[in-house]
Amino acid sequence: MRRNGEEEAAAEKRRRNIRRREGLQVVLRGGCLAASASAIAVMLTATQEGVADIYGFKLTLYSKWSFSPSYQYVVGACTATVLYSLFQLCLGVYRLLTGSPITPSRFQAWLCFTSDQLFGYLMMSAGSAGSGVTNLNKTGIRHTPLPDFCKTLSSFCNHVALSLLLVFLSFLFLASSSLFNVLVLSSTP
């Protein structure tokens, strides 16, 4: 009789650990959604106009995120990630509320793992592309007499830098979610 009670307690403890892990998976999806959506919002507000003094000549500068293909890529990648994260978040919350497992089969765990990897690499690629342009804006072009762009348009550069930070944060959420899928795959027979 006592042995049966111990087995039931151990089974209940395993179920609670699984639900806690699944809850953490939903939190990671929500974090990815929030970081990606915030990255889009910050990037879309990245516009500024200023006047630069280049060798005594006043030059009006105007910059907007849509002028750079790299920043357009960042917005596109974030949009795709927001849609993916929203779908996964809604599915995870629904399954948590109904009491069913978030990843009911090995096939679905592999599918989530692959999708998380794909969107994670997409975000890393977009962040890297945007970082290259941002670094060029910050340091200027060294082999030409053009000064750095961010002295004149610091608000624009700060918006872009914050957006890229959020892109890399979104990547970390996706990488963590992918790690949890590996844990599910390793524990599922």
XYZ file of C-alpha atoms in Angstrom:
189
model
C 0.000 0.000 0.000
C 2.764 2.407 0.964
C 4.718 1.578 -2.171
C 1.724 2.530 -4.316
C 1.469 5.908 -2.541
C 5.153 6.609 -3.157
C 4.770 5.766 -6.846
C 1.766 8.085 -7.103
C 3.697 10.883 -5.387
C 6.645 10.367 -7.742
C 4.328 10.375 -10.777
C 2.645 13.571 -9.550
C 6.038 15.197 -9.060
C 7.046 14.249 -12.644
C 3.787 15.729 -13.977
C 4.396 18.982 -12.088
C 7.956 19.187 -13.434
C 6.716 18.612 -16.973
C 4.021 21.307 -16.581
C 6.583 23.713 -15.127
C 8.901 23.051 -18.072
C 6.015 23.539 -20.509
C 5.080 26.778 -18.733
C 8.649 27.971 -19.147
C 8.428 27.083 -22.843
C 5.336 29.322 -23.150
C 7.158 32.122 -21.316
C 10.070 31.835 -23.774
C 7.635 32.074 -26.690
C 6.074 35.166 -25.118
C 9.512 36.701 -24.594
C 10.444 36.068 -28.215
C 7.169 37.606 -29.358
C 7.657 40.678 -27.162
C 11.301 41.179 -28.187
C 10.563 40.777 -31.907
C 7.513 43.056 -31.833
C 9.456 45.677 -29.875
C 12.326 45.448 -32.365
C 9.882 46.170 -35.189
C 8.305 49.093 -33.343
C 11.652 50.676 -32.494
C 13.011 50.192 -36.014
C 9.906 51.673 -37.635
C 10.334 54.835 -35.553
C 13.978 55.238 -36.628
C 13.849 58.477 -38.638
C 15.717 61.730 -38.161
C 16.851 64.849 -40.013
C 19.964 66.871 -39.198
C 22.646 69.142 -40.598
C 26.249 67.987 -40.934
C 29.237 70.281 -41.389
C 31.631 68.728 -43.912
C 34.665 70.936 -44.571
C 32.636 74.104 -43.999
C 29.705 73.017 -46.146
C 26.360 72.542 -44.465
C 24.758 69.336 -45.666
C 21.217 68.355 -44.699
C 20.996 64.679 -43.798
C 17.802 62.704 -43.546
C 17.682 59.066 -42.640
C 14.928 56.529 -42.325
C 15.101 52.800 -41.670
C 13.592 52.009 -45.074
C 16.565 53.574 -46.905
C 18.728 50.572 -46.033
C 18.049 47.075 -47.413
C 19.685 45.620 -44.288
C 17.204 47.395 -42.031
C 14.355 46.294 -44.291
C 15.617 42.739 -43.851
C 15.575 43.210 -40.069
C 11.941 44.354 -40.181
C 10.973 41.461 -42.461
C 12.728 38.853 -40.322
C 11.167 40.269 -37.159
C 7.728 40.229 -38.760
C 8.091 36.562 -39.711
C 9.326 35.743 -36.208
C 6.435 37.626 -34.603
C 3.943 35.605 -36.629
C 5.679 32.314 -35.804
C 5.990 33.173 -32.111
C 2.361 34.291 -31.915
C 1.203 31.007 -33.439
C 3.398 28.952 -31.088
C 2.377 31.042 -28.072
C -1.349 30.666 -28.777
C -0.925 26.934 -29.348
C 1.109 26.538 -26.158
C -1.326 28.523 -24.008
C -4.263 26.558 -25.413
C -2.561 23.258 -24.656
C -1.570 24.392 -21.172
C -5.155 25.429 -20.408
C -6.612 22.173 -21.727
C -4.023 20.087 -19.879
C -2.601 18.424 -22.963
C 1.170 18.319 -23.540
C 2.668 21.175 -25.554
C 4.705 18.734 -27.657
C 2.591 15.579 -27.780
C 4.852 13.609 -30.133
C 8.464 13.256 -31.213
C 7.515 14.466 -34.685
C 6.096 17.692 -33.277
C 9.139 18.140 -31.036
C 11.383 17.767 -34.101
C 9.190 20.181 -36.047
C 9.375 22.791 -33.260
C 13.110 22.260 -32.887
C 13.668 22.743 -36.622
C 11.392 25.790 -36.769
C 13.050 27.383 -33.747
C 16.450 26.804 -35.343
C 15.289 28.254 -38.662
C 13.814 31.395 -37.112
C 16.749 31.722 -34.714
C 19.214 31.719 -37.608
C 16.973 34.137 -39.486
C 17.098 36.556 -36.547
C 20.864 36.150 -36.154
C 21.325 36.785 -39.863
C 19.136 39.895 -39.787
C 20.851 41.226 -36.671
C 24.264 40.688 -38.222
C 23.272 42.431 -41.457
C 21.868 45.393 -39.534
C 24.908 45.549 -37.253
C 27.257 45.916 -40.213
C 25.388 48.943 -41.523
C 25.075 50.408 -38.031
C 28.811 50.041 -37.444
C 29.507 51.785 -40.760
C 27.156 54.615 -39.743
C 28.901 54.914 -36.388
C 32.528 54.841 -37.554
C 32.177 56.474 -40.958
C 34.031 55.390 -44.036
C 37.701 55.564 -43.121
C 39.179 55.689 -46.626
C 37.020 58.671 -47.641
C 36.631 62.041 -45.965
C 33.018 61.320 -44.927
C 32.529 61.639 -41.169
C 30.503 59.283 -39.077
C 26.805 59.521 -39.655
C 25.754 59.068 -36.017
C 27.205 62.353 -34.768
C 24.569 64.239 -36.710
C 21.758 61.687 -36.471
C 22.263 60.221 -33.006
C 18.578 59.539 -32.334
C 18.313 57.476 -35.517
C 21.421 55.478 -34.603
C 20.176 54.892 -31.055
C 16.824 53.601 -32.341
C 18.555 51.224 -34.724
C 20.984 50.008 -32.049
C 18.128 49.319 -29.610
C 16.208 47.491 -32.303
C 19.220 45.300 -33.080
C 19.700 44.563 -29.386
C 16.087 43.348 -29.269
C 16.699 41.237 -32.388
C 19.588 39.470 -30.657
C 17.458 39.053 -27.515
C 14.785 37.424 -29.650
C 17.454 35.064 -30.975
C 18.345 34.103 -27.396
C 14.705 33.303 -26.650
C 14.514 31.125 -29.764
C 17.773 29.369 -28.878
C 16.481 28.658 -25.364
C 13.223 27.339 -26.772
C 15.202 25.115 -29.105
C 17.165 23.805 -26.117
C 13.909 22.881 -24.394
C 12.862 20.986 -27.513
C 16.113 19.025 -27.266
C 15.206 18.175 -23.667
C 11.788 16.950 -24.806
C 13.376 14.872 -27.568
C 15.879 13.337 -25.153
C 13.190 12.361 -22.634
C 10.553 11.084 -25.088
C 10.837 7.376 -25.968
